Amino acid sequence: MKQLKSFIKKEFYHIFRDVRTMLILFGIPITQLLIFGTVIKNEISNVPVAIYDQSKDDVSLELSAKILSSGYFQLNENLGSIAGIDEIFREGTVKQVIIFENDFGEKLQREGVANVQLIADASDPNMARLVTSYTTGIINDYITKMHPNLQMPLRIKPEVRMYFNEEMKSAYQFVPGTMALILMLVSALMTSISITREKETGTMEVLLASPLRPVQIIVGKVLPYLLLSVANAFVIVFIGRLVFGVPVAGSFILLMLETILFITMALCLGILISTIAKTQLVAMFISLIALMLPTIILSGFIFPIENMPTVLQWFSHIMPARYFITIIRAIMLKGVGILFIWKETLILLGMTLLFISISVKKFKVRLE
Amino acid sequence: MIKINNISKSYKATQALKEISLEIQKGELHGLIGPDGAGKTTLMRILMTLLLPDSGNAQMGGLDVVKEYRKIRRKTGYMPGRFSLYQDLSVEENLRFFASVFGTTLEENYDLIREIYHQIEPFKKRRAGDLSGGMKQKLALSCALIHRPQILILDEPTTGVDAVSRQEFWEMLKKLQEKEITILVSTPYMDEANLCDRVALIQNGQLLEVDSPSNITSRFPGKIIKVRSDNMHRLIADLRRFKKAESAFAFGQYVHFTGTDNKVEPSELEIYLAGCNHENIEAEYIEPDIEDVFMKLMSTDKEKVVGEGERQEKE
C-alpha cells in the first residue's frame, strides 16, 4: 500500500512538472469544448442577404423589415434589377436573395396569393437549407399574424415540438459528445504515453527489477489520471452549463458515476495501448488515429448512427463513446435515472473489465 | 553467490550469449570486461530476471532467476547501463521513491549509503536531470543500494563519466565490498579490470578467460615492447611489416608490440624503425596488462574455429 502511495505521488510530480502534460490535460479540453461549441452550429445568425423588392409597398417593406430584424439575417444590398443576382452569388457576398413580385401587397389582399422568391447559394447545401427554411418560417409567421381571419385553403398544419431541446440548440448535441471525446482522448492518450515514456527513458527497466507488481504499476498509473479526468468532467459540465446553457436535468451524482466508469474504461484502454506500443510516438499515433477519429465519426456524436450503412452501424457497437453519449444525453437532457440506461452502463462496465484483464495479463514482468 | 550454468541467449539471428558458465563468490568484486556488443548487458539482464535465457540456468543467492524472480528482485540492487532515474524528480524524491518501492525508508538504511549520498546531499533539491554525469552515477548507486541488497549488479557504471569520478566510484565499490555485498560490474575500460578481485573477459557472447587480473596477465606468453615515434600513423604499419612481428596495437600514445618469439629486443626494433625513416624512436619492455591479454585472446579467438578447448586447458 505504501508502495502504491509513493508511486501515485511520483506520478503527480510527473504530471504537474511537465508543461505539455498539463496542456493536454487541461488546455485541450477547454479549448476543444469552446471551439466545438462555437463551430458546430445548426443555427444561423447575421447571414448576409440581398433583397430585390419590385413592389415596395407597405406589406413588402414590412415583411423585409421583419426578416432583417430577426437577427438571423443582415441586409447586404438592395438590388435594382434581376440582372445582378448571378454576379452577386458568384462574388459570394450574400447567401440568399429575396425577391418580391410586383404589387405584392395588393395581390395578397385581392387574390390571397402573392409570390416571393427565395434564391439561395447552395454551394453549401446545409447552409442553403437552413437559410431558406428560416426565411419561410418568418414569412409564414407574418402572414398568419397579419391576417388571423384569413381562411387559407384547407390544409393540415403540424404543430411541431422539439422535445428535450425546445429551441433546437446545437450545444445540446455537442456538449455530451465533446465530453465523451475529450475524456476518451485525454485518458487513453495520457496513460499510454506515460507508460511508454517509462519504457523509452529506461525507468521501466528499474521498475521491473524492483518488487513492484504489475497491478501496482497499472493502478498507480490509472488513479492519478482518473482523478484529474473527473476534475475535467466537472469543468466540461460547468462550462456547458455556464457558457452554452446546457442543463443537467437528471441526477448529477449519477452523471458523475457514469463519467467515472467511462474514464476508467478509457484509462484501461490506454494501458492496453501501452502494452502494445513501444514508444511514445506509436502510443500517441494509436490513441489519436485509432480512437479519436472513430469516436468522432461512429459514436453518433455528429452523424446519426441510424443513417449509417449497416456495416458501420455494426462498428459503432464497439465504440465505447457511443454508449457513453447515449447515457449522458439521457441524464443531462432527458433527466432519466439508471433504469433507462442500465444496458449501456453494463456494456461500459464489461468493456472496462475486458480491457483491464487483458492489460494485466499482457503487462510484461520482463523486458521482452 | 551467483551461479551461471550454460546460459545461452539469442535475439532473432544473432546469438548474444553462447553457453556461459560462471561462478561468483560471496563478497567478491567481479568484473565483466568486454567491448560493446560482447553480451555483458544481456548476461546482467538475465541475472536481474529481466530476460529469460534460451537454455541453461542461473541462481542468484541460491534463487533461480526464472522461477523465483520475485524474491531475487527484492534482494538485488541493479544499475542499468543507461541513467534510468526520473529526471524530473529531485535527488531526494528519487531516493525516497525507490526506498518505498522496496518497502524501506531513506532513514532506515542511511548508514549504508551515507558516504555516497553525502557527496550529493547538498544538491538534494536539484532535479536528477540537471546533475553532472558523476553525480548522476552516485545517485543511481544510492538508489540501487537503498534496500540493502545482498548482490549488486552494475552495468557499465563508469561509461561516460570523467576520470576523477571513475576513480571515486571504484573506491566506493571497494568500501561496499567490505560490507559483504557481492558485486558484479561490467566495463569496457580495461584499466578498471585491475581493481576487481576477479574478472571475466567476454567477447562475442563467450567467456575468454576468468581469473584474477594478476593471474591473467602473468600467463601472458610473450614479451611486450612499447614503441613510439614521431609518425605514429606509419609506425603501426611498419611494425606489422617487421619480419618477426606477431602483433602491434595502438595503446594510447604508444604501440604495443609482440614478437613471434621472445627474442625480439627493443634495440632491434629501434634499428629497424630508423631504417624506415622514423625519428625520435622510443622502445622498451613493459609488463603486459589486461588489455594486452584481451587483444591477444581476441586475435587468437578469431583464428580458432572452436576456442573452447584451449581455454579450458588454461583454467
XYZ file of C-alpha atoms in Angstrom:
683
model
C 0.000 0.000 0.000
C 2.845 2.353 0.868
C 4.463 1.392 -2.414
C 1.325 2.352 -4.297
C 1.037 5.624 -2.433
C 4.527 6.727 -3.291
C 4.044 5.563 -6.875
C 0.982 7.780 -7.184
C 2.868 10.666 -5.612
C 5.607 10.217 -8.167
C 3.020 10.204 -10.977
C 1.625 13.516 -9.768
C 5.137 15.001 -9.772
C 5.489 13.922 -13.411
C 2.148 15.459 -14.344
C 2.497 18.770 -12.567
C 6.111 19.312 -13.642
C 5.542 18.763 -17.336
C 4.051 21.723 -19.154
C 2.979 19.619 -22.128
C 1.125 17.138 -19.943
C -0.670 19.950 -18.171
C -1.605 21.487 -21.512
C -3.022 18.241 -22.831
C -4.851 17.588 -19.588
C -6.427 20.973 -19.059
C -5.732 23.159 -22.089
C -7.079 20.822 -24.761
C -10.413 20.002 -23.094
C -11.372 23.618 -22.535
C -10.278 24.864 -25.954
C -11.828 21.882 -27.658
C -15.108 22.439 -25.897
C -15.138 26.129 -26.755
C -14.129 25.506 -30.352
C -16.706 22.774 -30.887
C -19.227 24.961 -29.140
C -18.789 27.862 -31.478
C -18.069 25.980 -34.684
C -20.559 23.142 -34.790
C -23.768 25.040 -35.167
C -27.037 24.330 -36.867
C -28.234 27.817 -36.034
C -27.674 30.834 -38.199
C -27.090 34.451 -37.368
C -26.419 37.580 -39.387
C -26.395 35.816 -42.726
C -25.834 38.394 -45.486
C -28.806 38.624 -47.859
C -29.871 40.846 -50.720
C -33.422 41.963 -51.420
C -34.955 42.788 -54.793
C -38.253 44.415 -53.976
C -40.246 45.133 -57.146
C -43.350 46.461 -55.433
C -42.010 48.461 -52.489
C -45.455 48.660 -50.880
C -46.373 48.555 -47.193
C -46.585 44.794 -46.996
C -43.327 44.008 -48.755
C -41.429 46.660 -46.801
C -42.848 45.453 -43.519
C -42.017 41.854 -44.354
C -38.452 42.842 -45.302
C -38.056 44.702 -42.052
C -39.361 41.678 -40.170
C -36.854 39.379 -41.852
C -33.928 41.716 -41.304
C -34.763 42.455 -37.690
C -34.989 38.766 -36.797
C -31.262 38.657 -36.054
C -30.789 35.794 -38.464
C -30.233 37.985 -41.496
C -28.408 41.105 -42.391
C -29.070 43.235 -45.446
C -26.111 43.399 -47.744
C -27.609 45.124 -50.747
C -30.913 46.306 -52.203
C -30.952 45.128 -55.774
C -32.434 47.232 -58.555
C -32.809 44.548 -61.194
C -32.751 40.813 -61.629
C -29.545 41.010 -63.618
C -27.299 41.485 -60.594
C -28.280 38.224 -58.927
C -25.950 35.933 -60.799
C -22.960 38.096 -60.133
C -23.697 38.715 -56.510
C -23.761 34.940 -55.881
C -20.544 34.426 -57.789
C -18.840 37.003 -55.647
C -20.134 35.104 -52.647
C -21.078 38.228 -50.720
C -24.611 37.064 -49.959
C -26.111 33.689 -49.177
C -29.669 34.445 -50.216
C -31.618 36.801 -52.420
C -35.256 37.556 -51.576
C -37.424 38.753 -54.465
C -40.870 40.280 -54.014
C -43.047 40.387 -57.141
C -44.835 43.488 -58.436
C -47.833 44.673 -56.444
C -47.054 42.213 -53.704
C -49.381 43.707 -51.070
C -52.222 44.336 -53.448
C -52.169 40.821 -54.850
C -52.125 39.396 -51.393
C -55.135 41.469 -50.421
C -57.071 40.854 -53.568
C -56.237 37.314 -54.589
C -54.907 35.892 -51.342
C -51.826 34.727 -53.236
C -48.613 36.621 -53.716
C -45.222 35.378 -54.783
C -41.966 35.808 -53.038
C -38.953 34.032 -54.465
C -36.047 32.806 -52.354
C -32.797 32.098 -54.160
C -30.076 30.574 -52.032
C -26.411 29.845 -52.619
C -26.447 26.052 -52.485
C -22.726 25.569 -52.882
C -23.074 24.989 -49.156
C -26.273 22.886 -49.164
C -26.608 22.754 -45.405
C -26.483 26.496 -45.169
C -28.885 26.960 -48.085
C -31.454 24.687 -46.494
C -31.202 26.441 -43.158
C -31.423 29.913 -44.675
C -34.490 29.177 -46.804
C -36.357 27.388 -44.041
C -35.697 30.205 -41.584
C -36.960 32.746 -44.113
C -40.029 30.673 -44.933
C -40.752 30.421 -41.253
C -40.631 34.172 -40.776
C -42.872 34.804 -43.787
C -45.496 32.253 -42.715
C -45.432 33.633 -39.239
C -46.008 37.123 -40.584
C -48.913 36.115 -42.777
C -50.775 34.280 -40.016
C -50.305 37.145 -37.587
C -51.315 39.817 -40.104
C -54.389 38.026 -41.220
C -55.636 35.890 -38.355
C -59.007 35.619 -40.039
C -57.599 34.744 -43.373
C -59.053 31.418 -44.323
C -56.299 29.650 -46.087
C -57.256 26.777 -48.324
C -57.918 23.695 -46.260
C -54.691 22.199 -45.032
C -53.137 20.249 -42.186
C -50.886 22.323 -40.028
C -48.450 20.251 -37.985
C -47.659 21.566 -34.532
C -44.016 20.672 -34.060
C -42.462 20.478 -30.661
C -38.807 19.707 -30.131
C -38.794 17.649 -27.000
C -35.836 17.919 -24.572
C -34.414 20.734 -26.666
C -37.223 23.113 -27.457
C -35.063 25.639 -29.157
C -33.045 23.048 -31.103
C -29.849 24.332 -29.573
C -26.854 22.598 -31.071
C -24.993 22.926 -27.784
C -27.242 20.124 -26.533
C -25.753 17.918 -29.189
C -22.100 18.730 -28.892
C -21.585 19.148 -25.148
C -22.235 15.460 -24.368
C -20.343 14.440 -27.498
C -17.363 16.626 -26.756
C -17.301 15.384 -23.207
C -17.064 11.786 -24.411
C -14.432 12.682 -26.962
C -12.260 14.682 -24.591
C -12.392 12.195 -21.742
C -11.652 9.311 -24.083
C -8.764 11.099 -25.709
C -7.145 12.587 -22.642
C -7.456 9.451 -20.562
C -6.279 6.943 -23.151
C -3.603 9.233 -24.527
C -2.134 10.253 -21.201
C -1.858 6.788 -19.662
C -0.474 5.194 -22.785
C 2.095 7.958 -23.139
C 3.117 7.946 -19.515
C 3.803 4.209 -19.563
C 5.637 4.199 -22.877
C 7.707 7.137 -21.642
C 8.978 4.961 -18.819
C 9.890 2.347 -21.398
C 11.691 4.893 -23.540
C 13.687 6.551 -20.775
C 14.680 3.199 -19.306
C 12.992 3.753 -15.959
C 10.675 0.828 -16.704
C 13.730 -1.434 -16.531
C 14.383 -0.279 -12.965
C 10.704 -0.602 -12.035
C 10.634 -4.148 -13.417
C 13.781 -5.046 -11.496
C 12.031 -3.897 -8.321
C 9.460 -5.847 -6.293
C 6.583 -3.747 -7.709
C 3.765 -5.884 -9.077
C 2.139 -5.212 -12.461
C -1.145 -4.419 -10.709
C 0.561 -1.782 -8.575
C 2.148 -0.170 -11.613
C -1.157 -0.170 -13.525
C -3.250 1.159 -10.640
C -0.535 3.693 -9.848
C -0.745 4.951 -13.412
C -4.537 4.929 -13.656
C -5.516 6.553 -10.365
C -3.885 9.993 -10.801
C -5.312 10.373 -14.285
C -8.717 9.211 -13.083
C -8.790 11.989 -10.501
C -7.675 14.613 -12.997
C -10.132 13.431 -15.643
C -13.012 13.594 -13.191
C -11.965 17.169 -12.479
C -12.005 17.678 -16.227
C -15.524 16.293 -16.480
C -16.646 18.770 -13.820
C -15.135 21.619 -15.818
C -16.860 20.458 -19.011
C -20.287 20.173 -17.406
C -19.723 23.526 -15.751
C -18.717 25.273 -18.989
C -21.568 23.556 -20.798
C -23.992 24.979 -18.270
C -22.460 28.416 -17.938
C -21.366 29.232 -21.475
C -23.745 27.160 -23.558
C -26.667 26.798 -21.193
C -26.835 23.002 -21.294
C -28.715 21.807 -18.212
C -28.272 18.687 -16.144
C -31.869 17.579 -15.927
C -31.144 14.295 -14.165
C -29.101 13.308 -11.143
C -25.698 14.957 -11.062
C -24.289 12.139 -8.932
C -25.430 9.526 -11.430
C -23.874 11.587 -14.201
C -20.555 11.675 -12.360
C -20.621 7.959 -11.544
C -21.226 7.134 -15.202
C -18.434 9.538 -16.124
C -16.029 7.835 -13.731
C -16.953 4.492 -15.278
C -16.273 5.818 -18.764
C -12.972 7.406 -17.724
C -11.832 4.177 -16.091
C -12.678 2.339 -19.289
C -10.644 4.836 -21.349
C -7.697 4.637 -18.941
C -7.660 0.857 -19.183
C -7.741 1.191 -22.933
C -4.700 3.481 -22.623
C -2.887 0.844 -20.582
C -3.766 -1.728 -23.211
C -2.320 0.518 -25.920
C 0.880 0.928 -23.909
C 1.362 -2.825 -23.672
C 1.423 -2.899 -27.475
C 3.279 0.331 -28.217
C 6.999 0.552 -27.537
C 7.467 4.298 -27.976
C 5.542 7.412 -27.030
C 5.108 8.255 -30.691
C 3.422 4.957 -31.505
C 1.216 5.282 -28.430
C 0.189 8.769 -29.478
C -0.488 7.639 -33.016
C -2.704 4.764 -31.919
C -4.569 6.938 -29.413
C -5.212 9.726 -31.887
C -5.901 7.857 -35.100
C -7.456 4.684 -33.801
C -9.500 6.286 -31.037
C -10.278 9.859 -31.884
C -11.477 9.546 -35.476
C -13.832 6.595 -34.952
C -15.099 8.259 -31.799
C -15.988 11.405 -33.715
C -17.466 9.663 -36.717
C -19.028 6.453 -35.429
C -20.241 7.282 -31.957
C -23.295 9.245 -33.014
C -21.636 12.405 -31.777
C -22.112 14.270 -35.051
C -23.617 11.825 -37.522
C -26.731 9.884 -36.529
C -25.991 6.161 -36.225
C -29.365 5.258 -37.769
C -28.349 6.848 -41.068
C -25.083 4.935 -41.391
C -24.561 1.967 -43.709
C -25.251 -1.319 -41.883
C -21.567 -2.282 -41.687
C -20.649 0.975 -39.999
C -23.587 0.557 -37.656
C -22.050 -2.724 -36.502
C -18.763 -0.937 -35.997
C -20.419 1.706 -33.917
C -21.372 -1.025 -31.451
C -17.747 -1.425 -30.409
C -17.296 2.307 -29.857
C -17.409 2.838 -26.098
C -18.178 6.519 -26.649
C -21.453 5.580 -28.332
C -22.845 4.173 -25.089
C -21.489 6.992 -23.004
C -23.035 9.628 -25.265
C -26.394 7.844 -25.039
C -26.043 7.759 -21.265
C -25.136 11.395 -20.728
C -27.686 12.655 -23.218
C -30.274 10.700 -21.298
C -29.162 12.052 -17.936
C -28.402 15.637 -18.911
C -31.264 16.302 -21.323
C -33.996 13.792 -20.534
C -33.304 13.632 -16.842
C -33.850 9.890 -16.620
C -32.463 7.559 -13.971
C -30.395 4.395 -14.053
C -33.443 2.278 -15.015
C -33.326 3.664 -18.524
C -29.597 3.355 -19.095
C -28.601 0.186 -17.244
C -27.940 -1.618 -20.510
C -25.393 0.927 -21.699
C -23.863 1.063 -18.230
C -23.406 -2.699 -18.191
C -21.765 -2.645 -21.609
C -19.268 0.008 -20.456
C -18.593 -1.988 -17.302
C -17.973 -5.095 -19.374
C -15.574 -3.233 -21.663
C -13.677 -1.890 -18.658
C -13.259 -5.349 -17.163
C -12.210 -6.756 -20.514
C -9.558 -4.106 -21.084
C -8.135 -4.263 -17.581
C -7.879 -8.039 -17.574
C -6.145 -8.066 -20.959
C -3.798 -5.312 -19.757
C -2.838 -7.085 -16.544
C -2.333 -10.284 -18.475
C -0.331 -8.669 -21.257
C 1.725 -6.482 -18.948
C 5.211 -7.934 -19.131
C 7.058 -8.670 -15.930
C 10.249 -8.804 -18.001
C 11.788 -6.734 -20.751
C 10.552 -8.912 -23.613
C 26.570 -16.255 -4.536
C 25.980 -16.077 -8.273
C 25.975 -19.282 -10.303
C 25.645 -19.247 -14.050
C 25.262 -22.557 -15.765
C 25.479 -22.946 -19.558
C 23.376 -19.897 -20.286
C 22.587 -19.214 -23.961
C 20.524 -16.392 -25.370
C 19.682 -15.341 -28.922
C 17.960 -12.323 -30.399
C 16.484 -13.381 -33.709
C 19.533 -14.096 -35.888
C 22.300 -13.036 -33.505
C 23.448 -15.192 -30.644
C 24.193 -12.889 -27.741
C 25.393 -15.497 -25.253
C 26.881 -18.917 -26.006
C 26.767 -21.397 -23.138
C 28.191 -19.116 -20.500
C 29.154 -20.634 -17.154
C 30.494 -18.574 -14.297
C 30.554 -18.671 -10.534
C 30.948 -15.650 -8.302
C 31.726 -15.973 -4.606
C 30.071 -14.128 -1.766
C 31.641 -10.737 -1.156
C 33.537 -10.803 -4.399
C 34.039 -7.765 -6.622
C 33.792 -9.369 -10.012
C 34.440 -7.591 -13.287
C 32.836 -8.413 -16.610
C 35.192 -6.991 -19.191
C 34.490 -6.788 -22.877
C 33.832 -4.468 -25.792
C 30.383 -3.151 -26.777
C 28.117 -5.893 -28.042
C 30.036 -8.650 -26.254
C 26.938 -9.740 -24.329
C 27.581 -8.074 -20.972
C 24.205 -6.357 -20.730
C 22.310 -9.469 -21.845
C 24.003 -11.565 -19.172
C 23.260 -8.991 -16.490
C 19.635 -8.687 -17.529
C 19.225 -12.441 -17.320
C 20.679 -12.362 -13.815
C 18.377 -9.457 -12.925
C 15.423 -11.613 -14.102
C 14.629 -9.100 -16.828
C 15.293 -11.538 -19.659
C 14.709 -15.255 -19.957
C 17.622 -17.424 -21.062
C 17.010 -19.713 -24.053
C 18.790 -22.544 -22.272
C 20.832 -23.117 -19.150
C 20.063 -21.815 -15.693
C 21.371 -19.381 -13.137
C 20.999 -18.761 -9.437
C 21.345 -15.553 -7.505
C 21.911 -16.203 -3.811
C 20.514 -19.686 -4.337
C 17.361 -18.449 -6.086
C 16.524 -19.448 -9.630
C 16.405 -16.470 -11.992
C 13.383 -17.814 -13.867
C 11.181 -19.349 -11.194
C 11.994 -17.235 -8.167
C 12.357 -13.917 -9.948
C 10.179 -12.092 -7.461
C 12.394 -12.964 -4.486
C 15.530 -12.061 -6.416
C 14.180 -8.629 -7.256
C 13.798 -7.908 -3.564
C 17.364 -8.867 -2.707
C 19.392 -7.389 -5.519
C 20.375 -3.893 -6.489
C 20.612 -3.002 -10.151
C 22.043 -0.080 -12.041
C 21.269 -0.324 -15.771
C 23.683 0.876 -18.414
C 21.663 3.971 -19.163
C 20.885 6.537 -16.470
C 17.449 5.295 -15.515
C 16.143 7.502 -12.753
C 13.390 10.069 -13.033
C 14.956 13.193 -14.494
C 12.052 15.382 -13.420
C 12.246 14.256 -9.805
C 14.754 15.760 -7.393
C 17.642 13.795 -5.940
C 15.815 13.263 -2.679
C 12.493 12.394 -4.335
C 14.168 9.735 -6.452
C 15.835 8.218 -3.440
C 12.680 8.224 -1.343
C 10.655 6.753 -4.202
C 12.984 3.811 -4.683
C 13.229 3.303 -0.924
C 9.444 2.990 -0.659
C 9.235 0.736 -3.720
C 11.457 -1.704 -1.842
C 9.400 -1.249 1.301
C 12.004 0.676 3.247
C 12.888 4.291 4.011
C 15.827 6.549 3.410
C 16.401 6.902 7.147
C 16.431 3.156 7.778
C 19.373 2.444 5.522
C 21.051 5.794 5.616
C 24.250 4.384 7.127
C 24.827 2.144 4.099
C 24.650 4.908 1.551
C 25.886 7.726 3.773
C 29.333 8.015 2.242
C 27.995 8.036 -1.302
C 24.895 10.107 -0.693
C 26.831 12.557 1.456
C 28.539 13.889 -1.675
C 25.304 14.695 -3.469
C 23.247 15.664 -0.435
C 23.976 19.402 -0.890
C 22.092 19.101 -4.193
C 19.185 17.040 -2.883
C 16.606 19.572 -4.083
C 18.015 19.599 -7.595
C 16.280 17.676 -10.381
C 18.150 14.499 -11.292
C 18.230 15.603 -14.935
C 20.321 18.645 -14.014
C 23.076 16.674 -12.280
C 26.534 16.127 -13.760
C 27.481 12.659 -15.014
C 29.436 11.788 -11.884
C 26.662 12.913 -9.570
C 24.006 11.049 -11.546
C 26.041 7.917 -11.152
C 26.344 8.408 -7.395
C 22.606 8.949 -7.145
C 21.911 5.842 -9.212
C 24.217 3.820 -6.969
C 22.489 5.206 -3.878
C 19.107 4.218 -5.309
C 20.376 0.727 -6.138
C 21.666 0.334 -2.580
C 18.783 1.836 -0.652
C 17.251 -1.546 0.229
C 20.492 -3.180 1.413
C 20.813 -5.678 -1.420
C 22.965 -8.773 -0.999
C 24.012 -8.629 -4.606
C 24.723 -5.519 -6.638
C 24.717 -5.636 -10.419
C 26.167 -2.624 -12.192
C 26.051 -2.365 -15.967
C 28.855 -0.123 -17.218
C 28.527 2.342 -14.343
C 31.590 4.338 -15.355
C 30.823 4.807 -19.039
C 30.641 8.482 -19.898
C 31.985 9.602 -16.545
C 35.131 11.697 -16.033
C 38.375 10.122 -14.798
C 38.178 11.537 -11.264
C 34.593 10.353 -10.747
C 35.512 6.958 -12.133
C 38.250 6.568 -9.578
C 35.957 7.705 -6.757
C 33.355 5.241 -7.929
C 35.708 2.297 -7.713
C 36.758 3.370 -4.225
C 33.082 3.330 -3.253
C 32.706 -0.193 -4.649
C 35.674 -1.339 -2.598
C 34.024 0.010 0.533
C 30.734 -1.704 -0.307
C 32.626 -4.924 -0.721
C 33.780 -4.606 2.897
C 30.097 -4.649 3.853
C 29.833 -8.125 2.323
C 27.896 -7.103 -0.748
C 28.660 -9.250 -3.770
C 29.250 -7.013 -6.752
C 29.188 -7.841 -10.447
C 30.286 -4.881 -12.505
C 30.761 -4.629 -16.251
C 33.028 -2.180 -18.008
C 34.520 -1.632 -21.418
C 37.572 0.008 -19.788
C 40.405 -2.470 -19.463
C 42.284 -0.357 -16.917
C 39.439 -0.865 -14.445
C 39.921 -4.628 -14.563
C 42.872 -4.441 -12.160
C 40.556 -3.078 -9.472
C 38.454 -6.256 -9.414
C 39.112 -9.419 -7.412
C 38.475 -11.499 -10.467
C 37.467 -10.652 -13.985
C 35.704 -12.487 -16.771
C 36.778 -11.472 -20.250
C 33.842 -11.697 -22.609
C 33.758 -11.412 -26.376
C 31.033 -12.332 -28.881
C 28.943 -13.951 -26.169
C 31.714 -16.225 -24.993
C 33.939 -16.070 -21.935
C 37.575 -15.977 -22.969
C 39.122 -16.132 -19.534
C 38.054 -15.997 -15.882
C 40.673 -15.336 -13.224
C 42.252 -12.669 -11.048
C 43.797 -9.833 -13.053
C 47.334 -10.688 -11.906
C 46.973 -14.358 -12.834
C 45.653 -13.436 -16.217
C 48.472 -11.064 -17.025
C 51.160 -13.319 -15.611
C 50.114 -16.038 -18.026
C 50.639 -13.750 -20.977
C 53.015 -15.756 -23.156
C 55.041 -13.113 -24.983
C 57.025 -10.052 -24.045
C 55.651 -6.628 -24.807
C 57.635 -3.740 -26.146
C 56.030 -0.336 -26.130
C 57.121 1.789 -29.027
C 56.589 5.353 -30.147
C 57.985 7.668 -32.790
C 57.089 10.991 -34.389
C 54.971 9.369 -37.041
C 52.544 7.177 -35.093
C 50.299 6.578 -38.032
C 53.007 4.936 -40.120
C 54.523 3.249 -37.076
C 51.845 0.552 -36.678
C 52.004 -0.378 -40.342
C 55.801 -0.520 -40.297
C 55.848 -2.606 -37.123
C 53.389 -5.077 -38.560
C 55.608 -5.428 -41.619
C 58.581 -6.325 -39.387
C 59.503 -9.927 -40.174
C 59.368 -11.148 -36.560
C 56.173 -9.252 -35.684
C 53.194 -11.073 -34.233
C 51.009 -8.099 -33.378
C 51.102 -4.320 -32.998
C 48.202 -2.416 -31.445
C 47.784 1.249 -30.603
C 47.522 1.809 -26.805
C 47.082 5.490 -26.164
C 50.307 7.261 -27.059
C 52.215 4.040 -27.640
C 52.109 0.989 -29.823
C 52.335 -2.344 -28.011
C 54.429 -4.771 -29.987
C 54.817 -8.508 -29.522
C 57.277 -10.616 -31.492
C 56.835 -14.118 -32.841
C 59.327 -15.267 -30.216
C 60.633 -13.632 -27.077
C 63.979 -12.843 -28.643
C 62.970 -9.533 -30.206
C 64.946 -6.824 -28.377
C 63.869 -3.165 -28.147
C 67.190 -2.196 -29.712
C 66.440 -4.439 -32.675
C 63.192 -2.547 -33.265
C 64.934 0.817 -32.963
C 67.383 -0.125 -35.691
C 64.605 -1.449 -37.916
C 62.465 1.664 -37.431
C 65.386 4.006 -38.018
C 65.784 2.220 -41.331
C 62.146 3.090 -42.069
C 62.897 6.813 -41.590
C 61.232 7.145 -38.179
C 62.524 9.830 -35.826
C 62.564 10.142 -32.026
C 62.070 6.440 -31.602
C 61.422 5.021 -28.122
C 61.181 1.299 -27.426
C 61.243 -0.550 -24.102
C 59.906 -3.656 -22.385
C 56.795 -3.282 -20.256
C 54.642 -5.590 -18.146
C 51.562 -6.822 -20.007
C 48.198 -5.615 -18.734
C 44.670 -6.903 -19.199
C 44.199 -5.107 -22.453
C 47.235 -6.838 -23.974
C 45.794 -10.155 -22.907
C 42.437 -9.215 -24.313
C 43.851 -8.202 -27.674
C 45.780 -11.430 -27.855
C 42.793 -13.556 -26.890
C 40.598 -11.770 -29.351
C 43.014 -12.211 -32.219
C 43.551 -15.904 -31.449
C 39.849 -16.369 -30.934
C 39.209 -15.278 -34.478
C 41.749 -17.728 -35.838
C 40.355 -20.653 -33.933
C 37.142 -22.216 -35.063
C 36.472 -23.603 -31.611
C 38.145 -21.732 -28.822
C 36.739 -23.853 -26.042
C 39.445 -26.490 -25.691
C 42.378 -24.242 -25.131
C 40.579 -22.044 -22.670
C 39.663 -24.978 -20.514
C 43.288 -26.087 -20.511
C 44.326 -22.700 -19.236
C 41.792 -22.755 -16.473
